[in-house]
Amino acid sequence: MYTFLRNGATYLQSLAFTRFQTFISFTAAFITYFMAGNIAWGIAIYYTIGSLMGSRLALCVAQKISTGQLRFILHSVTIALIQLVIRVAFP
């Protein structure tokens, strides 16, 4: 999403491009795991439901926040994820 925003795309365009990229990535991963028989269906169902609900929520919220608020949220989430990775990698 950062890449699209930095290259002049609007917030909603960036969101759409990012969602499309994610869809393609998940589809390729699903096909790979399905062909190998490595899918835990009990978990996959919940992840799918959560993903669909989260993407719908993101679309509703996306239309109501400003670009400044978006940047703050993106930076905050990025920093939180980096901290999480550091804590997990170096306990």
Short mmCIF file of C-alpha atoms in Angstrom, two decimals:
data_model
loop_
_atom_site.label_atom_id
_atom_site.label_comp_id
_atom_site.label_asym_id
_atom_site.label_seq_id
_atom_site.Cartn_x
_atom_site.Cartn_y
_atom_site.Cartn_z
CA MET A 1 0.00 0.00 0.00
CA TYR A 2 2.89 2.34 0.78
CA THR A 3 4.28 1.80 -2.70
CA PHE A 4 1.03 2.76 -4.39
CA LEU A 5 0.58 5.83 -2.18
CA ARG A 6 4.13 7.01 -2.83
CA ASN A 7 3.64 6.63 -6.58
CA GLY A 8 0.68 8.98 -6.65
CA ALA A 9 -2.30 6.66 -6.30
CA THR A 10 -5.18 7.84 -4.17
CA TYR A 11 -5.99 6.09 -0.92
CA LEU A 12 -8.91 4.14 -2.41
CA GLN A 13 -6.86 3.17 -5.47
CA SER A 14 -4.05 1.97 -3.19
CA LEU A 15 -6.54 -0.05 -1.19
CA ALA A 16 -7.98 -1.62 -4.35
CA PHE A 17 -4.55 -2.48 -5.78
CA THR A 18 -3.42 -3.94 -2.46
CA ARG A 19 -6.57 -6.06 -2.16
CA PHE A 20 -6.04 -7.37 -5.70
CA GLN A 21 -2.41 -8.25 -4.94
CA THR A 22 -3.47 -10.03 -1.76
CA PHE A 23 -6.19 -11.95 -3.62
CA ILE A 24 -3.71 -13.16 -6.26
CA SER A 25 -1.19 -14.17 -3.59
CA PHE A 26 -3.75 -16.05 -1.50
CA THR A 27 -5.17 -17.78 -4.57
CA ALA A 28 -1.72 -19.02 -5.61
CA ALA A 29 -0.99 -20.19 -2.04
CA PHE A 30 -4.36 -21.97 -1.81
CA ILE A 31 -3.78 -23.82 -5.08
CA THR A 32 -0.30 -24.85 -3.98
CA TYR A 33 -1.41 -26.10 -0.56
CA PHE A 34 -4.55 -27.74 -1.97
CA MET A 35 -2.58 -29.67 -4.58
CA ALA A 36 -0.15 -30.81 -1.88
CA GLY A 37 -3.02 -31.78 0.45
CA ASN A 38 -1.76 -29.53 3.25
CA ILE A 39 -4.89 -27.60 4.21
CA ALA A 40 -6.25 -27.61 7.77
CA TRP A 41 -9.88 -27.01 6.85
CA GLY A 42 -10.99 -26.41 10.44
CA ILE A 43 -8.67 -23.43 10.71
CA ALA A 44 -8.96 -22.29 7.09
CA ILE A 45 -12.70 -21.69 7.39
CA TYR A 46 -12.23 -19.29 10.32
CA TYR A 47 -9.40 -17.45 8.59
CA THR A 48 -11.55 -17.06 5.48
CA ILE A 49 -14.51 -15.71 7.44
CA GLY A 50 -12.25 -13.30 9.34
CA SER A 51 -10.59 -12.15 6.13
CA LEU A 52 -13.91 -11.46 4.44
CA MET A 53 -15.26 -9.58 7.46
CA GLY A 54 -12.02 -7.60 7.84
CA SER A 55 -11.90 -6.58 4.19
CA ARG A 56 -15.52 -5.47 4.29
CA LEU A 57 -14.86 -3.44 7.44
CA ALA A 58 -11.78 -1.88 5.84
CA LEU A 59 -13.83 -0.77 2.84
CA CYS A 60 -16.46 0.85 5.06
CA VAL A 61 -13.84 2.64 7.16
CA ALA A 62 -11.73 3.61 4.12
CA GLN A 63 -14.43 5.87 2.78
CA LYS A 64 -14.71 7.77 6.06
CA ILE A 65 -11.11 8.59 7.02
CA SER A 66 -8.71 11.18 5.65
CA THR A 67 -5.31 10.53 4.12
CA GLY A 68 -3.62 11.95 7.23
CA GLN A 69 -5.49 9.51 9.45
CA LEU A 70 -4.59 6.70 7.07
CA ARG A 71 -0.89 7.53 7.25
CA PHE A 72 -1.03 7.59 11.05
CA ILE A 73 -2.78 4.19 11.14
CA LEU A 74 -0.38 2.64 8.61
CA HIS A 75 2.69 3.91 10.46
CA SER A 76 1.31 2.75 13.81
CA VAL A 77 0.49 -0.74 12.55
CA THR A 78 3.86 -1.04 10.81
CA ILE A 79 5.74 -0.08 13.97
CA ALA A 80 3.63 -2.47 16.08
CA LEU A 81 4.33 -5.35 13.68
CA ILE A 82 8.07 -4.64 13.65
CA GLN A 83 8.08 -4.65 17.46
CA LEU A 84 6.15 -7.93 17.48
CA VAL A 85 8.61 -9.56 15.10
CA ILE A 86 11.54 -8.41 17.20
CA ARG A 87 9.96 -9.78 20.38
CA VAL A 88 9.22 -13.12 18.77
CA ALA A 89 12.59 -13.43 17.05
CA PHE A 90 14.60 -12.37 20.10
CA PRO A 91 12.76 -13.49 23.26
#
